[in-house]
Amino acid sequence: MGTFWGPDFAALERDDPEIAAVLLDELARQRQTLQLVASESFASPAVLTALGSTLANKYAEGYPGSRYYGGCAQVDRAEELAVARARELFGAEHANVQPHSGASANLAVYAALAEPGDPVLALGLPHGGHLTHGSRANFSGKWFHPIAYRVDPRTEEIDYDEVRDLALAHRPKLIICGSASYSRLIDFARFREIADEVGAYLMVDAAHVIGLVAGRAVPSPVPHADVVTCTTHKALRGPRGGMILCRADLGRRVDKAVFPFAQGGPMMHSVAAKAVALREAGTAAFREYAQQTVRNARALAAGLAAEGMRPVTGGTDTHLALLDVRELGVCGRDVEARCARARIALNKNAIPYDPEKPAVASGVRVGTPGVTSQGMREDEMRRIAGLIGAAARSDPAAAGGAGRLDEVAEEVSELVRRFPIYAEQEAMA
Ligand SMILES: *Cc1c(COP(=O)(O)O)cnc(C)c1O
């Protein structure tokens, strides 16, 4: 038995040095920047191993035991493990692990539960909704009839009374909750009540929080929702991809909506990597990571508040915070650019009722899954808040600004060097 299982970096360097250089440069970038993009974290070497395996060669249209191709016995085992682990971890009656992405998972759920033209009630994009929750630029807004609920302008939290009023007025087929920038817990039980009152399906898009749910750091939407969609590559630390959890009686409809309706052959290397990530997510170490991620987000939000950046809703219950940066006299776009020069990766983000265009934005979003995976804790979060504040106040066009950004970048380098990613693998190689 040989030990070759897939990747051979020496062969890549020899045969395609240009792409080999991209791989090395990207690892260097990930190591040398402070990673605060809320939708990113670091997958384990085991996850990357499954992703780089020869399972990538295999066609397996269909589901375990009923494929349109032969030779699927091995990949069937991978998918069965992934499904069983997902059901066990989340207490779900049914799981589909084939969606190529979060957006593909959402497309499949629309296809399973609604008809084109049906009203769909979801959080508006400017308030933290996702493109797939009814944006005109997306299938969801073009093929369905989107109705948007908002957050309360005073508390900046979801206005459940407005959700109910809109549901009663429009009788949506589907109600969606879940966001990429909402830092507070969502009252899933309240959404369930509203959905029941109007006979709508409830879909929770848990793309961002599913890793925290897995680690028991926030309450699970699974007992309340008809369907939960998610990604596997954000705080969950799996491969890029999607997943759908649902009630048993909706399983067949969901499966048929993923394949053959929305997708062709599943990416079996990714399905295997999802199985690996789901196993990891059931460990005590992962629970500690998920809970520390939330503690870190709270510390970071508090630290940024002290730097003059106002946390929207006043704080966070999750892995992310949205900061209103207007008090500093800058826009989100400038803070993003200044931080990037200081080797801090975060992104500009609209705040609720934002007077600026989305490309400018009055806010920035930060998240802690990445830095928590690196082993950073509250002390480092306070330090990072200071670095972000210093970068945000340094205008590179003003006297001394560029120099100050260089100084912050130097401090960032010193910090991330103390928390190296993939260091053990490097030492073994
Ligand atoms: C990230 C995200 C998605 C989409 O995931 P992709 O894998 O990028 O398609 C969907 N919904 C929400 C709320 C998200 O945050």
Tab-separated table of C-alpha atoms and ligand atoms in Angstrom:
chain	number	residue	atom	x	y	z
A	1	MET	CA	0.000	0.000	0.000
A	2	GLY	CA	1.386	3.397	-0.954
A	3	THR	CA	0.694	6.464	1.100
A	4	PHE	CA	-0.156	8.791	-1.780
A	5	TRP	CA	-3.624	10.210	-1.139
A	6	GLY	CA	-3.711	13.249	-3.400
A	7	PRO	CA	-1.741	16.465	-3.090
A	8	ASP	CA	1.884	16.457	-4.196
A	9	PHE	CA	3.215	19.959	-3.773
A	10	ALA	CA	6.612	19.123	-5.229
A	11	ALA	CA	4.890	18.015	-8.457
A	12	LEU	CA	2.881	21.230	-8.588
A	13	GLU	CA	5.988	23.357	-8.070
A	14	ARG	CA	7.721	21.480	-10.875
A	15	ASP	CA	4.797	21.429	-13.354
A	16	ASP	CA	3.043	24.697	-12.580
A	17	PRO	CA	5.269	27.077	-10.636
A	18	GLU	CA	2.884	29.992	-11.208
A	19	ILE	CA	0.019	28.347	-9.341
A	20	ALA	CA	2.372	26.866	-6.752
A	21	ALA	CA	3.477	30.434	-6.026
A	22	VAL	CA	-0.143	31.528	-5.601
A	23	LEU	CA	-0.676	28.795	-2.997
A	24	LEU	CA	2.410	29.801	-1.047
A	25	ASP	CA	1.635	33.513	-1.271
A	26	GLU	CA	-1.918	32.983	-0.070
A	27	LEU	CA	-0.734	30.985	2.940
A	28	ALA	CA	1.716	33.786	3.690
A	29	ARG	CA	-1.075	36.361	3.398
A	30	GLN	CA	-3.294	34.385	5.770
A	31	ARG	CA	-0.432	34.100	8.217
A	32	GLN	CA	0.617	37.728	8.091
A	33	THR	CA	-2.764	39.459	8.294
A	34	LEU	CA	-5.159	39.751	11.174
A	35	GLN	CA	-8.209	37.891	9.922
A	36	LEU	CA	-11.387	39.602	11.165
A	37	VAL	CA	-13.704	38.903	8.229
A	38	ALA	CA	-16.740	37.508	10.083
A	39	SER	CA	-17.484	34.847	7.454
A	40	GLU	CA	-14.005	33.297	7.473
A	41	SER	CA	-12.084	30.976	9.759
A	42	PHE	CA	-9.325	28.372	9.307
A	43	ALA	CA	-10.149	24.798	8.260
A	44	SER	CA	-8.129	22.047	9.908
A	45	PRO	CA	-5.405	20.131	8.050
A	46	ALA	CA	-7.751	17.106	8.144
A	47	VAL	CA	-10.457	19.073	6.307
A	48	LEU	CA	-7.914	20.322	3.751
A	49	THR	CA	-6.679	16.765	3.279
A	50	ALA	CA	-10.133	15.450	2.386
A	51	LEU	CA	-10.598	18.416	0.043
A	52	GLY	CA	-7.393	17.674	-1.799
A	53	SER	CA	-8.168	13.973	-2.198
A	54	THR	CA	-8.945	11.802	-5.219
A	55	LEU	CA	-12.629	11.919	-4.264
A	56	ALA	CA	-12.530	15.025	-6.471
A	57	ASN	CA	-12.339	12.667	-9.470
A	58	LYS	CA	-15.634	10.945	-8.819
A	59	TYR	CA	-19.058	11.556	-10.362
A	60	ALA	CA	-21.890	10.594	-8.038
A	61	GLU	CA	-25.150	12.196	-9.229
A	62	GLY	CA	-27.921	11.007	-6.973
A	63	TYR	CA	-27.811	9.934	-3.334
A	64	PRO	CA	-26.105	7.050	-1.474
A	65	GLY	CA	-27.502	3.746	-2.681
A	66	SER	CA	-29.157	5.260	-5.763
A	67	ARG	CA	-26.576	6.919	-7.985
A	68	TYR	CA	-26.532	7.492	-11.731
A	69	TYR	CA	-22.920	6.235	-11.839
A	70	GLY	CA	-21.157	3.033	-10.828
A	71	GLY	CA	-18.185	2.851	-8.505
A	72	CYS	CA	-19.837	4.936	-5.811
A	73	ALA	CA	-19.459	2.531	-2.862
A	74	GLN	CA	-16.591	4.543	-1.324
A	75	VAL	CA	-18.069	7.999	-1.822
A	76	ASP	CA	-21.410	6.672	-0.548
A	77	ARG	CA	-19.673	5.961	2.763
A	78	ALA	CA	-18.406	9.532	2.916
A	79	GLU	CA	-21.867	10.980	2.280
A	80	GLU	CA	-23.563	8.615	4.731
A	81	LEU	CA	-21.083	9.634	7.419
A	82	ALA	CA	-21.586	13.317	6.681
A	83	VAL	CA	-25.380	12.984	6.828
A	84	ALA	CA	-25.324	10.900	10.018
A	85	ARG	CA	-22.931	13.323	11.719
A	86	ALA	CA	-24.999	16.357	10.700
A	87	ARG	CA	-28.222	14.779	11.998
A	88	GLU	CA	-26.574	13.757	15.257
A	89	LEU	CA	-24.766	17.053	15.882
A	90	PHE	CA	-27.808	19.235	15.224
A	91	GLY	CA	-30.594	16.839	16.237
A	92	ALA	CA	-32.058	17.133	12.747
A	93	GLU	CA	-34.444	14.582	11.235
A	94	HIS	CA	-33.002	14.968	7.743
A	95	ALA	CA	-29.791	16.410	6.317
A	96	ASN	CA	-28.632	17.128	2.764
A	97	VAL	CA	-24.895	17.757	2.503
A	98	GLN	CA	-24.665	18.262	-1.268
A	99	PRO	CA	-25.289	22.012	-1.761
A	100	HIS	CA	-22.240	23.611	-3.370
A	101	SER	CA	-22.705	26.793	-1.325
A	102	GLY	CA	-25.040	28.616	1.010
A	103	ALA	CA	-26.685	30.324	-1.953
A	104	SER	CA	-27.267	26.937	-3.648
A	105	ALA	CA	-28.833	25.606	-0.446
A	106	ASN	CA	-31.187	28.587	-0.360
A	107	LEU	CA	-32.119	28.175	-4.036
A	108	ALA	CA	-33.008	24.548	-3.337
A	109	VAL	CA	-35.237	25.494	-0.392
A	110	TYR	CA	-37.136	28.086	-2.439
A	111	ALA	CA	-37.589	25.392	-5.095
A	112	ALA	CA	-38.735	22.826	-2.535
A	113	LEU	CA	-41.211	25.009	-0.643
A	114	ALA	CA	-42.466	27.763	-2.962
A	115	GLU	CA	-43.543	28.466	-6.538
A	116	PRO	CA	-42.272	31.353	-8.658
A	117	GLY	CA	-44.245	34.496	-7.811
A	118	ASP	CA	-45.005	33.418	-4.245
A	119	PRO	CA	-44.557	36.048	-1.533
A	120	VAL	CA	-41.471	35.521	0.639
A	121	LEU	CA	-40.903	37.544	3.814
A	122	ALA	CA	-37.274	38.170	4.805
A	123	LEU	CA	-35.007	40.751	6.458
A	124	GLY	CA	-34.231	43.493	3.939
A	125	LEU	CA	-30.736	43.575	2.455
A	126	PRO	CA	-29.880	47.038	3.894
A	127	HIS	CA	-30.792	45.708	7.360
A	128	GLY	CA	-28.639	42.601	7.228
A	129	GLY	CA	-30.493	40.253	4.878
A	130	HIS	CA	-28.597	38.205	2.297
A	131	LEU	CA	-28.783	38.578	-1.507
A	132	THR	CA	-30.728	35.296	-1.587
A	133	HIS	CA	-33.374	36.782	0.734
A	134	GLY	CA	-35.089	38.777	-2.014
A	135	SER	CA	-32.542	41.038	-3.713
A	136	ARG	CA	-33.611	42.161	-7.192
A	137	ALA	CA	-30.137	41.203	-8.412
A	138	ASN	CA	-30.713	37.581	-7.369
A	139	PHE	CA	-33.106	34.765	-8.366
A	140	SER	CA	-34.905	35.295	-5.051
A	141	GLY	CA	-36.010	38.813	-5.945
A	142	LYS	CA	-36.554	38.159	-9.662
A	143	TRP	CA	-38.542	34.917	-9.457
A	144	PHE	CA	-40.315	35.406	-6.127
A	145	HIS	CA	-42.207	38.284	-4.580
A	146	PRO	CA	-39.991	39.648	-1.806
A	147	ILE	CA	-41.392	41.483	1.199
A	148	ALA	CA	-38.816	42.980	3.541
A	149	TYR	CA	-39.045	43.402	7.289
A	150	ARG	CA	-36.635	45.731	9.075
A	151	VAL	CA	-34.972	46.362	12.367
A	152	ASP	CA	-36.373	48.877	14.841
A	153	PRO	CA	-34.649	52.228	14.175
A	154	ARG	CA	-34.219	52.822	17.913
A	155	THR	CA	-33.022	49.430	19.221
A	156	GLU	CA	-31.647	48.245	15.838
A	157	GLU	CA	-33.044	44.817	16.711
A	158	ILE	CA	-35.563	42.879	14.615
A	159	ASP	CA	-39.023	44.389	14.924
A	160	TYR	CA	-41.079	41.219	15.523
A	161	ASP	CA	-44.337	43.163	15.581
A	162	GLU	CA	-43.592	44.437	12.088
A	163	VAL	CA	-42.724	40.893	10.982
A	164	ARG	CA	-46.140	39.724	12.209
A	165	ASP	CA	-48.005	42.660	10.636
A	166	LEU	CA	-46.322	42.045	7.260
A	167	ALA	CA	-46.970	38.312	7.508
A	168	LEU	CA	-50.674	38.910	8.187
A	169	ALA	CA	-50.915	41.445	5.364
A	170	HIS	CA	-49.030	39.461	2.688
A	171	ARG	CA	-49.546	35.805	3.690
A	172	PRO	CA	-46.036	34.723	2.598
A	173	LYS	CA	-45.401	31.140	1.550
A	174	LEU	CA	-42.010	31.283	3.198
A	175	ILE	CA	-40.620	33.351	6.070
A	176	ILE	CA	-36.828	33.664	6.298
A	177	CYS	CA	-34.656	34.778	9.179
A	178	GLY	CA	-30.887	34.722	9.507
A	179	SER	CA	-28.313	37.347	8.627
A	180	ALA	CA	-24.710	38.078	7.807
A	181	SER	CA	-24.403	41.170	9.980
A	182	TYR	CA	-26.985	40.908	12.784
A	183	SER	CA	-25.089	40.496	16.042
A	184	ARG	CA	-28.005	39.551	18.307
A	185	LEU	CA	-29.748	36.256	18.936
A	186	ILE	CA	-32.837	35.786	16.792
A	187	ASP	CA	-36.031	34.743	18.574
A	188	PHE	CA	-36.733	31.612	16.512
A	189	ALA	CA	-39.732	30.650	18.679
A	190	ARG	CA	-41.341	34.006	17.888
A	191	PHE	CA	-40.746	33.454	14.162
A	192	ARG	CA	-42.298	29.975	14.514
A	193	GLU	CA	-45.440	31.471	16.085
A	194	ILE	CA	-45.757	34.025	13.288
A	195	ALA	CA	-45.210	31.375	10.593
A	196	ASP	CA	-47.842	29.134	12.184
A	197	GLU	CA	-50.303	31.988	12.449
A	198	VAL	CA	-50.178	32.610	8.683
A	199	GLY	CA	-49.483	29.043	7.485
A	200	ALA	CA	-45.991	29.847	6.173
A	201	TYR	CA	-42.888	27.684	6.134
A	202	LEU	CA	-40.062	28.962	8.336
A	203	MET	CA	-36.555	28.814	6.896
A	204	VAL	CA	-33.649	29.812	9.111
A	205	ASP	CA	-30.573	30.768	7.120
A	206	ALA	CA	-27.925	29.892	9.707
A	207	ALA	CA	-24.982	30.394	7.317
A	208	HIS	CA	-23.104	32.508	9.839
A	209	VAL	CA	-24.063	31.009	13.169
A	210	ILE	CA	-24.190	27.269	12.451
A	211	GLY	CA	-20.677	26.827	13.850
A	212	LEU	CA	-21.756	28.523	17.082
A	213	VAL	CA	-24.847	26.304	17.173
A	214	ALA	CA	-22.634	23.238	16.721
A	215	GLY	CA	-20.468	24.402	19.614
A	216	ARG	CA	-23.519	25.103	21.806
A	217	ALA	CA	-22.540	28.767	22.081
A	218	VAL	CA	-25.939	30.039	20.832
A	219	PRO	CA	-29.419	28.433	20.781
A	220	SER	CA	-30.264	26.111	17.892
A	221	PRO	CA	-32.825	27.048	15.249
A	222	VAL	CA	-33.395	23.365	14.389
A	223	PRO	CA	-36.294	22.698	16.826
A	224	HIS	CA	-38.191	25.744	15.506
A	225	ALA	CA	-37.595	25.804	11.754
A	226	ASP	CA	-39.083	23.704	8.986
A	227	VAL	CA	-35.774	24.033	7.203
A	228	VAL	CA	-32.349	25.300	8.261
A	229	THR	CA	-29.841	26.190	5.562
A	230	CYS	CA	-26.207	26.928	6.248
A	231	THR	CA	-22.716	27.126	4.893
A	232	THR	CA	-19.997	24.784	6.075
A	233	HIS	CA	-17.030	27.132	5.613
A	234	LYS	CA	-17.699	30.017	7.994
A	235	ALA	CA	-17.428	29.583	11.796
A	236	LEU	CA	-18.009	25.825	11.270
A	237	ARG	CA	-14.487	25.600	9.777
A	238	GLY	CA	-15.339	23.059	7.087
A	239	PRO	CA	-14.843	23.163	3.308
A	240	ARG	CA	-16.575	25.849	1.227
A	241	GLY	CA	-20.082	24.523	0.740
A	242	GLY	CA	-23.660	24.377	1.955
A	243	MET	CA	-25.953	22.092	3.924
A	244	ILE	CA	-29.682	21.773	4.561
A	245	LEU	CA	-31.285	20.399	7.743
A	246	CYS	CA	-35.033	19.759	7.782
A	247	ARG	CA	-37.979	17.819	9.108
A	248	ALA	CA	-38.261	14.214	7.876
A	249	ASP	CA	-41.465	14.874	5.915
A	250	LEU	CA	-39.732	17.577	3.833
A	251	GLY	CA	-36.644	15.460	3.158
A	252	ARG	CA	-37.650	14.099	-0.239
A	253	ARG	CA	-38.702	17.504	-1.544
A	254	VAL	CA	-35.469	19.073	-0.336
A	255	ASP	CA	-33.330	16.295	-1.818
A	256	LYS	CA	-35.043	16.566	-5.217
A	257	ALA	CA	-34.672	20.340	-5.149
A	258	VAL	CA	-30.893	20.031	-4.605
A	259	PHE	CA	-30.522	17.296	-7.236
A	260	PRO	CA	-31.726	17.202	-9.977
A	261	PHE	CA	-33.403	20.632	-9.764
A	262	ALA	CA	-30.591	22.992	-8.729
A	263	GLN	CA	-27.368	21.020	-9.105
A	264	GLY	CA	-25.654	18.221	-10.998
A	265	GLY	CA	-23.022	15.949	-9.542
A	266	PRO	CA	-22.078	16.560	-5.913
A	267	MET	CA	-18.486	17.451	-5.004
A	268	MET	CA	-17.623	14.290	-3.141
A	269	HIS	CA	-14.247	15.577	-1.937
A	270	SER	CA	-16.148	18.440	-0.342
A	271	VAL	CA	-18.803	16.097	1.067
A	272	ALA	CA	-16.009	14.053	2.690
A	273	ALA	CA	-14.464	17.251	4.055
A	274	LYS	CA	-17.878	18.240	5.459
A	275	ALA	CA	-17.966	14.882	7.268
A	276	VAL	CA	-14.545	15.621	8.788
A	277	ALA	CA	-15.621	19.109	9.897
A	278	LEU	CA	-18.865	17.803	11.405
A	279	ARG	CA	-16.919	15.253	13.433
A	280	GLU	CA	-14.555	17.953	14.694
A	281	ALA	CA	-17.520	20.177	15.534
A	282	GLY	CA	-18.784	17.579	17.997
A	283	THR	CA	-15.656	17.687	20.159
A	284	ALA	CA	-15.107	19.469	23.472
A	285	ALA	CA	-12.303	21.472	21.838
A	286	PHE	CA	-14.728	22.820	19.245
A	287	ARG	CA	-17.243	23.791	21.934
A	288	GLU	CA	-14.507	25.725	23.691
A	289	TYR	CA	-13.607	27.439	20.381
A	290	ALA	CA	-17.249	28.389	19.718
A	291	GLN	CA	-17.751	29.793	23.201
A	292	GLN	CA	-14.439	31.665	23.179
A	293	THR	CA	-15.398	33.076	19.772
A	294	VAL	CA	-18.443	34.738	21.366
A	295	ARG	CA	-16.467	35.956	24.396
A	296	ASN	CA	-13.881	37.384	22.017
A	297	ALA	CA	-16.528	39.148	19.928
A	298	ARG	CA	-17.935	40.767	23.076
A	299	ALA	CA	-14.462	41.910	24.152
A	300	LEU	CA	-13.676	43.215	20.670
A	301	ALA	CA	-16.981	45.108	20.416
A	302	ALA	CA	-16.414	46.679	23.847
A	303	GLY	CA	-12.859	47.613	22.907
A	304	LEU	CA	-13.992	49.188	19.641
A	305	ALA	CA	-16.709	51.127	21.473
A	306	ALA	CA	-13.943	52.608	23.631
A	307	GLU	CA	-12.204	53.623	20.364
A	308	GLY	CA	-15.277	55.608	19.296
A	309	MET	CA	-16.847	52.978	17.055
A	310	ARG	CA	-20.445	52.397	18.122
A	311	PRO	CA	-21.590	48.740	18.168
A	312	VAL	CA	-24.947	48.544	16.374
A	313	THR	CA	-27.594	47.230	18.864
A	314	GLY	CA	-25.100	48.114	21.611
A	315	GLY	CA	-23.098	44.899	21.465
A	316	THR	CA	-23.146	41.267	20.382
A	317	ASP	CA	-24.349	37.792	21.386
A	318	THR	CA	-22.538	36.055	18.537
A	319	HIS	CA	-19.205	35.929	16.699
A	320	LEU	CA	-19.564	39.287	14.972
A	321	ALA	CA	-20.077	42.950	15.623
A	322	LEU	CA	-21.260	45.721	13.336
A	323	LEU	CA	-19.720	49.099	14.144
A	324	ASP	CA	-21.015	52.517	13.218
A	325	VAL	CA	-17.828	54.481	12.463
A	326	ARG	CA	-19.300	57.907	11.742
A	327	GLU	CA	-18.161	59.430	15.046
A	328	LEU	CA	-14.574	59.071	13.825
A	329	GLY	CA	-15.436	61.226	10.822
A	330	VAL	CA	-14.758	58.403	8.359
A	331	CYS	CA	-16.859	56.005	6.300
A	332	GLY	CA	-16.775	52.207	6.299
A	333	ARG	CA	-14.931	52.127	2.979
A	334	ASP	CA	-12.071	54.235	4.366
A	335	VAL	CA	-11.795	52.196	7.558
A	336	GLU	CA	-11.643	49.008	5.478
A	337	ALA	CA	-8.900	50.479	3.259
A	338	ARG	CA	-6.871	51.881	6.170
A	339	CYS	CA	-7.091	48.603	8.073
A	340	ALA	CA	-6.059	46.685	4.947
A	341	ARG	CA	-2.898	48.832	4.759
A	342	ALA	CA	-2.272	47.911	8.382
A	343	ARG	CA	-2.726	44.200	7.546
A	344	ILE	CA	-6.087	43.961	9.281
A	345	ALA	CA	-8.745	42.235	7.173
A	346	LEU	CA	-12.306	43.358	7.902
A	347	ASN	CA	-15.060	44.676	5.691
A	348	LYS	CA	-17.195	47.758	5.274
A	349	ASN	CA	-20.870	47.097	5.892
A	350	ALA	CA	-24.083	49.108	5.740
A	351	ILE	CA	-25.641	49.862	9.099
A	352	PRO	CA	-29.442	49.914	9.504
A	353	TYR	CA	-30.951	53.047	7.897
A	354	ASP	CA	-27.521	53.871	6.486
A	355	PRO	CA	-27.536	57.246	4.693
A	356	GLU	CA	-24.501	56.192	2.615
A	357	LYS	CA	-24.433	54.032	-0.516
A	358	PRO	CA	-23.446	50.389	0.131
A	359	ALA	CA	-20.081	50.969	-1.616
A	360	VAL	CA	-19.266	53.683	0.940
A	361	ALA	CA	-21.228	52.485	4.017
A	362	SER	CA	-21.211	53.945	7.530
A	363	GLY	CA	-20.078	50.775	9.209
A	364	VAL	CA	-17.600	47.939	9.337
A	365	ARG	CA	-18.169	44.324	10.336
A	366	VAL	CA	-15.707	42.318	12.378
A	367	GLY	CA	-15.813	38.677	13.417
A	368	THR	CA	-13.731	36.507	15.716
A	369	PRO	CA	-13.836	32.898	14.375
A	370	GLY	CA	-10.450	33.271	12.660
A	371	VAL	CA	-8.499	34.848	15.495
A	372	THR	CA	-10.126	32.475	17.999
A	373	SER	CA	-9.006	29.495	15.883
A	374	GLN	CA	-5.500	30.924	16.196
A	375	GLY	CA	-5.797	30.813	19.979
A	376	MET	CA	-6.315	34.501	20.722
A	377	ARG	CA	-8.377	35.523	23.736
A	378	GLU	CA	-9.851	38.629	25.383
A	379	ASP	CA	-6.470	40.291	26.016
A	380	GLU	CA	-5.608	40.093	22.346
A	381	MET	CA	-9.099	41.434	21.453
A	382	ARG	CA	-8.486	44.561	23.520
A	383	ARG	CA	-5.146	44.997	21.787
A	384	ILE	CA	-6.734	44.476	18.361
A	385	ALA	CA	-9.429	47.061	19.131
A	386	GLY	CA	-6.662	49.576	19.798
A	387	LEU	CA	-4.930	48.690	16.534
A	388	ILE	CA	-8.168	49.047	14.541
A	389	GLY	CA	-8.871	52.375	16.224
A	390	ALA	CA	-5.377	53.634	15.405
A	391	ALA	CA	-5.666	52.494	11.785
A	392	ALA	CA	-9.155	53.972	11.385
A	393	ARG	CA	-7.908	57.386	12.592
A	394	SER	CA	-4.850	57.388	10.297
A	395	ASP	CA	-5.545	59.071	6.982
A	396	PRO	CA	-2.768	57.966	4.600
A	397	ALA	CA	-3.240	61.200	2.629
A	398	ALA	CA	-2.624	63.380	5.709
A	399	ALA	CA	0.782	64.210	7.213
A	400	GLY	CA	2.162	61.243	9.153
A	401	GLY	CA	-0.834	59.033	8.316
A	402	ALA	CA	0.978	56.532	6.115
A	403	GLY	CA	3.757	56.202	8.677
A	404	ARG	CA	1.255	55.496	11.452
A	405	LEU	CA	-0.377	52.794	9.324
A	406	ASP	CA	3.051	51.213	8.830
A	407	GLU	CA	3.548	51.223	12.598
A	408	VAL	CA	0.183	49.508	13.133
A	409	ALA	CA	1.090	46.953	10.442
A	410	GLU	CA	4.307	46.245	12.333
A	411	GLU	CA	2.384	45.642	15.568
A	412	VAL	CA	-0.068	43.392	13.693
A	413	SER	CA	2.854	41.353	12.335
A	414	GLU	CA	4.258	40.956	15.818
A	415	LEU	CA	0.859	39.811	17.139
A	416	VAL	CA	0.044	37.273	14.414
A	417	ARG	CA	3.563	35.814	14.593
A	418	ARG	CA	2.724	34.733	18.140
A	419	PHE	CA	-0.377	32.834	16.896
A	420	PRO	CA	0.778	31.083	13.714
A	421	ILE	CA	-1.683	29.037	11.663
A	422	TYR	CA	-0.732	25.501	10.492
A	423	ALA	CA	2.513	25.740	12.460
A	424	GLU	CA	2.533	22.075	13.541
A	425	GLN	CA	2.142	20.862	9.957
A	426	GLU	CA	4.945	23.161	8.864
A	427	ALA	CA	7.204	21.791	11.583
A	428	MET	CA	6.491	18.219	10.436
A	429	ALA	CA	6.986	18.889	6.728
B	1	LIG	C1	-22.629	33.551	3.555
B	1	LIG	C2	-24.139	33.578	3.520
B	1	LIG	C3	-24.859	32.931	2.514
B	1	LIG	C4	-24.241	32.399	1.235
B	1	LIG	O1	-23.254	31.528	1.290
B	1	LIG	P1	-22.352	31.274	-0.015
B	1	LIG	O2	-21.672	30.000	0.311
B	1	LIG	O3	-21.463	32.438	-0.153
B	1	LIG	O4	-23.269	31.132	-1.175
B	1	LIG	C5	-26.234	32.899	2.609
B	1	LIG	N1	-26.878	33.486	3.620
B	1	LIG	C6	-26.217	34.132	4.600
B	1	LIG	C7	-27.002	34.767	5.700
B	1	LIG	C8	-24.832	34.212	4.575
B	1	LIG	O5	-24.198	34.877	5.533
